[in-house]
PDB file of C-alpha atoms in Angstrom:
ATOM      1  CA  GLN W   1     -84.339  22.975  10.344  1.00  0.00           C
ATOM      2  CA  VAL W   2     -88.080  22.476  10.367  1.00  0.00           C
ATOM      3  CA  GLN W   3     -89.134  18.848  10.749  1.00  0.00           C
ATOM      4  CA  LEU W   4     -91.951  17.918   8.393  1.00  0.00           C
ATOM      5  CA  VAL W   5     -94.106  14.831   7.863  1.00  0.00           C
ATOM      6  CA  GLU W   6     -96.074  14.378   4.662  1.00  0.00           C
ATOM      7  CA  SER W   7     -99.170  12.183   4.359  1.00  0.00           C
ATOM      8  CA  GLY W   8    -102.257  11.632   2.248  1.00  0.00           C
ATOM      9  CA  GLY W   9    -100.826  10.008  -0.834  1.00  0.00           C
ATOM     10  CA  GLY W  10    -102.294   6.963  -2.491  1.00  0.00           C
ATOM     11  CA  LEU W  11    -103.310   5.175  -5.658  1.00  0.00           C
ATOM     12  CA  VAL W  12    -106.189   6.770  -7.544  1.00  0.00           C
ATOM     13  CA  GLN W  13    -107.643   6.786 -11.027  1.00  0.00           C
ATOM     14  CA  ALA W  14    -107.282   9.671 -13.420  1.00  0.00           C
ATOM     15  CA  GLY W  15    -109.762  12.412 -12.640  1.00  0.00           C
ATOM     16  CA  ALA W  16    -109.861  11.675  -8.929  1.00  0.00           C
ATOM     17  CA  SER W  17    -108.837  13.941  -6.059  1.00  0.00           C
ATOM     18  CA  LEU W  18    -106.424  13.658  -3.154  1.00  0.00           C
ATOM     19  CA  ARG W  19    -105.483  15.968  -0.319  1.00  0.00           C
ATOM     20  CA  LEU W  20    -101.940  15.891   0.933  1.00  0.00           C
ATOM     21  CA  SER W  21    -100.918  17.146   4.345  1.00  0.00           C
ATOM     22  CA  CYS W  22     -97.569  18.329   5.627  1.00  0.00           C
ATOM     23  CA  ALA W  23     -97.322  18.642   9.387  1.00  0.00           C
ATOM     24  CA  SER W  24     -94.597  20.415  11.300  1.00  0.00           C
ATOM     25  CA  SER W  25     -93.526  19.853  14.858  1.00  0.00           C
ATOM     26  CA  GLY W  26     -91.673  23.144  14.992  1.00  0.00           C
ATOM     27  CA  ARG W  27     -92.837  26.092  17.027  1.00  0.00           C
ATOM     28  CA  THR W  28     -91.947  28.572  14.289  1.00  0.00           C
ATOM     29  CA  PHE W  29     -94.048  27.049  11.499  1.00  0.00           C
ATOM     30  CA  SER W  30     -96.067  30.207  10.994  1.00  0.00           C
ATOM     31  CA  SER W  31     -92.937  32.201  10.151  1.00  0.00           C
ATOM     32  CA  TYR W  32     -92.074  30.050   7.130  1.00  0.00           C
ATOM     33  CA  ALA W  33     -93.304  30.003   3.584  1.00  0.00           C
ATOM     34  CA  MET W  34     -94.154  26.437   2.616  1.00  0.00           C
ATOM     35  CA  GLY W  35     -93.767  24.689  -0.683  1.00  0.00           C
ATOM     36  CA  TRP W  36     -94.728  21.397  -2.265  1.00  0.00           C
ATOM     37  CA  PHE W  37     -92.404  19.626  -4.672  1.00  0.00           C
ATOM     38  CA  ARG W  38     -92.582  16.327  -6.514  1.00  0.00           C
ATOM     39  CA  GLN W  39     -90.199  13.886  -8.091  1.00  0.00           C
ATOM     40  CA  ALA W  40     -91.127  11.190 -10.542  1.00  0.00           C
ATOM     41  CA  PRO W  41     -88.855   8.195 -11.211  1.00  0.00           C
ATOM     42  CA  GLY W  42     -85.956   9.166 -13.434  1.00  0.00           C
ATOM     43  CA  LYS W  43     -86.853  12.847 -13.357  1.00  0.00           C
ATOM     44  CA  GLU W  44     -85.579  15.853 -11.465  1.00  0.00           C
ATOM     45  CA  ARG W  45     -87.496  17.342  -8.587  1.00  0.00           C
ATOM     46  CA  GLU W  46     -90.215  19.706  -9.755  1.00  0.00           C
ATOM     47  CA  PHE W  47     -91.836  22.633  -7.984  1.00  0.00           C
ATOM     48  CA  VAL W  48     -95.586  22.278  -7.506  1.00  0.00           C
ATOM     49  CA  ALA W  49     -96.922  25.075  -5.300  1.00  0.00           C
ATOM     50  CA  ALA W  50     -95.971  27.419  -2.482  1.00  0.00           C
ATOM     51  CA  ILE W  51     -97.720  29.608   0.056  1.00  0.00           C
ATOM     52  CA  SER W  52     -96.568  32.558   2.120  1.00  0.00           C
ATOM     53  CA  TRP W  53     -96.289  32.406   5.903  1.00  0.00           C
ATOM     54  CA  SER W  54     -99.641  34.182   6.274  1.00  0.00           C
ATOM     55  CA  GLY W  55    -101.395  32.239   3.539  1.00  0.00           C
ATOM     56  CA  SER W  56    -102.204  35.410   1.628  1.00  0.00           C
ATOM     57  CA  ASN W  57     -99.922  34.677  -1.320  1.00  0.00           C
ATOM     58  CA  THR W  58     -99.685  31.515  -3.365  1.00  0.00           C
ATOM     59  CA  TYR W  59     -97.728  30.443  -6.428  1.00  0.00           C
ATOM     60  CA  TYR W  60     -98.229  27.444  -8.700  1.00  0.00           C
ATOM     61  CA  ALA W  61     -96.429  25.586 -11.408  1.00  0.00           C
ATOM     62  CA  ASP W  62     -98.192  25.974 -14.740  1.00  0.00           C
ATOM     63  CA  SER W  63     -98.716  22.224 -14.903  1.00  0.00           C
ATOM     64  CA  VAL W  64    -100.993  22.232 -11.839  1.00  0.00           C
ATOM     65  CA  LYS W  65    -102.561  25.685 -11.991  1.00  0.00           C
ATOM     66  CA  GLY W  66    -106.337  25.442 -11.810  1.00  0.00           C
ATOM     67  CA  ARG W  67    -106.251  21.848 -10.535  1.00  0.00           C
ATOM     68  CA  PHE W  68    -104.238  22.054  -7.305  1.00  0.00           C
ATOM     69  CA  THR W  69    -104.782  24.350  -4.342  1.00  0.00           C
ATOM     70  CA  ILE W  70    -102.296  24.969  -1.549  1.00  0.00           C
ATOM     71  CA  SER W  71    -103.481  26.156   1.841  1.00  0.00           C
ATOM     72  CA  ARG W  72    -102.262  26.233   5.413  1.00  0.00           C
ATOM     73  CA  ASP W  73    -103.567  26.184   8.964  1.00  0.00           C
ATOM     74  CA  ASN W  74    -100.990  27.789  11.218  1.00  0.00           C
ATOM     75  CA  ALA W  75    -102.944  26.803  14.310  1.00  0.00           C
ATOM     76  CA  LYS W  76    -102.401  23.164  13.315  1.00  0.00           C
ATOM     77  CA  ASN W  77     -98.874  23.673  11.944  1.00  0.00           C
ATOM     78  CA  THR W  78    -100.025  22.055   8.720  1.00  0.00           C
ATOM     79  CA  VAL W  79     -99.979  22.881   5.030  1.00  0.00           C
ATOM     80  CA  TYR W  80    -102.267  21.132   2.557  1.00  0.00           C
ATOM     81  CA  LEU W  81    -102.269  20.397  -1.137  1.00  0.00           C
ATOM     82  CA  GLN W  82    -105.702  19.716  -2.580  1.00  0.00           C
ATOM     83  CA  MET W  83    -105.241  17.927  -5.884  1.00  0.00           C
ATOM     84  CA  ASN W  84    -108.201  17.659  -8.236  1.00  0.00           C
ATOM     85  CA  SER W  85    -108.536  16.253 -11.745  1.00  0.00           C
ATOM     86  CA  LEU W  86    -105.446  14.151 -11.255  1.00  0.00           C
ATOM     87  CA  LYS W  87    -103.582  12.936 -14.315  1.00  0.00           C
ATOM     88  CA  PRO W  88    -101.148  10.037 -14.753  1.00  0.00           C
ATOM     89  CA  GLU W  89     -98.354  12.582 -15.206  1.00  0.00           C
ATOM     90  CA  ASP W  90     -98.970  13.754 -11.633  1.00  0.00           C
ATOM     91  CA  THR W  91     -97.567  10.444 -10.409  1.00  0.00           C
ATOM     92  CA  ALA W  92     -94.596  11.189  -8.158  1.00  0.00           C
ATOM     93  CA  VAL W  93     -93.345  11.342  -4.621  1.00  0.00           C
ATOM     94  CA  TYR W  94     -94.597  14.608  -3.151  1.00  0.00           C
ATOM     95  CA  CYS W  95     -92.718  16.368  -0.390  1.00  0.00           C
ATOM     96  CA  CYS W  96     -92.846  19.690   1.375  1.00  0.00           C
ATOM     97  CA  ALA W  97     -90.244  22.228   2.385  1.00  0.00           C
ATOM     98  CA  ALA W  98     -90.120  25.329   4.552  1.00  0.00           C
ATOM     99  CA  ASP W  99     -88.163  28.497   3.925  1.00  0.00           C
ATOM    100  CA  ARG W 100     -88.143  32.118   4.999  1.00  0.00           C
ATOM    101  CA  THR W 101     -88.709  33.493   1.535  1.00  0.00           C
ATOM    102  CA  THR W 102     -91.481  34.247  -0.932  1.00  0.00           C
ATOM    103  CA  PRO W 103     -93.653  31.654  -2.685  1.00  0.00           C
ATOM    104  CA  GLN W 104     -92.179  32.736  -6.007  1.00  0.00           C
ATOM    105  CA  ALA W 105     -88.643  32.240  -4.726  1.00  0.00           C
ATOM    106  CA  MET W 106     -89.547  28.756  -3.503  1.00  0.00           C
ATOM    107  CA  SER W 107     -90.319  27.793  -7.094  1.00  0.00           C
ATOM    108  CA  VAL W 108     -86.590  27.817  -7.834  1.00  0.00           C
ATOM    109  CA  SER W 109     -85.435  26.674  -4.419  1.00  0.00           C
ATOM    110  CA  LYS W 110     -82.980  23.810  -4.072  1.00  0.00           C
ATOM    111  CA  LEU W 111     -83.810  23.413  -0.399  1.00  0.00           C
ATOM    112  CA  ASP W 112     -84.178  19.826   0.735  1.00  0.00           C
ATOM    113  CA  CYS W 113     -87.621  18.661   1.689  1.00  0.00           C
ATOM    114  CA  GLY W 114     -88.143  18.307   5.407  1.00  0.00           C
ATOM    115  CA  GLY W 115     -89.655  14.828   5.299  1.00  0.00           C
ATOM    116  CA  GLN W 116     -89.642  11.535   3.418  1.00  0.00           C
ATOM    117  CA  GLY W 117     -92.472  12.414   1.092  1.00  0.00           C
ATOM    118  CA  THR W 118     -95.720  10.671   0.192  1.00  0.00           C
ATOM    119  CA  GLN W 119     -96.335   8.635  -2.951  1.00  0.00           C
ATOM    120  CA  VAL W 120     -99.081   9.666  -5.338  1.00  0.00           C
ATOM    121  CA  THR W 121     -99.895   7.245  -8.141  1.00  0.00           C
ATOM    122  CA  VAL W 122    -102.502   8.077 -10.755  1.00  0.00           C
ATOM    123  CA  SER W 123    -103.632   5.296 -13.047  1.00  0.00           C
ATOM    124  CA  SER W 124    -105.094   5.910 -16.484  1.00  0.00           C
TER     125      SER W 124
END
């Protein structure tokens, strides 16, 4: 299993931006598609975005399309989630997961996140 550590969360006002990072210590990071998920209190985990192992393909939840951008740097074993125009409904714990599949398939994945997650709180 790929070990992952998420960071970059925080408390921001609506309309602000944050960039989340997900770092892997594994040597095979570049062979995995990576996905971001989020879970708000009392709600089920929700898919946010995913990126192919090469970075050439991405897939987004409709709720974040046009506001969030997923990217990766395989040389740094890190995947990023740039979040712009944040809304209060984006408040959640965000976590990342790795899988040898497509970004589209990750949108319905039940795979556990590899880390503890990072809290994002957006105030109105």
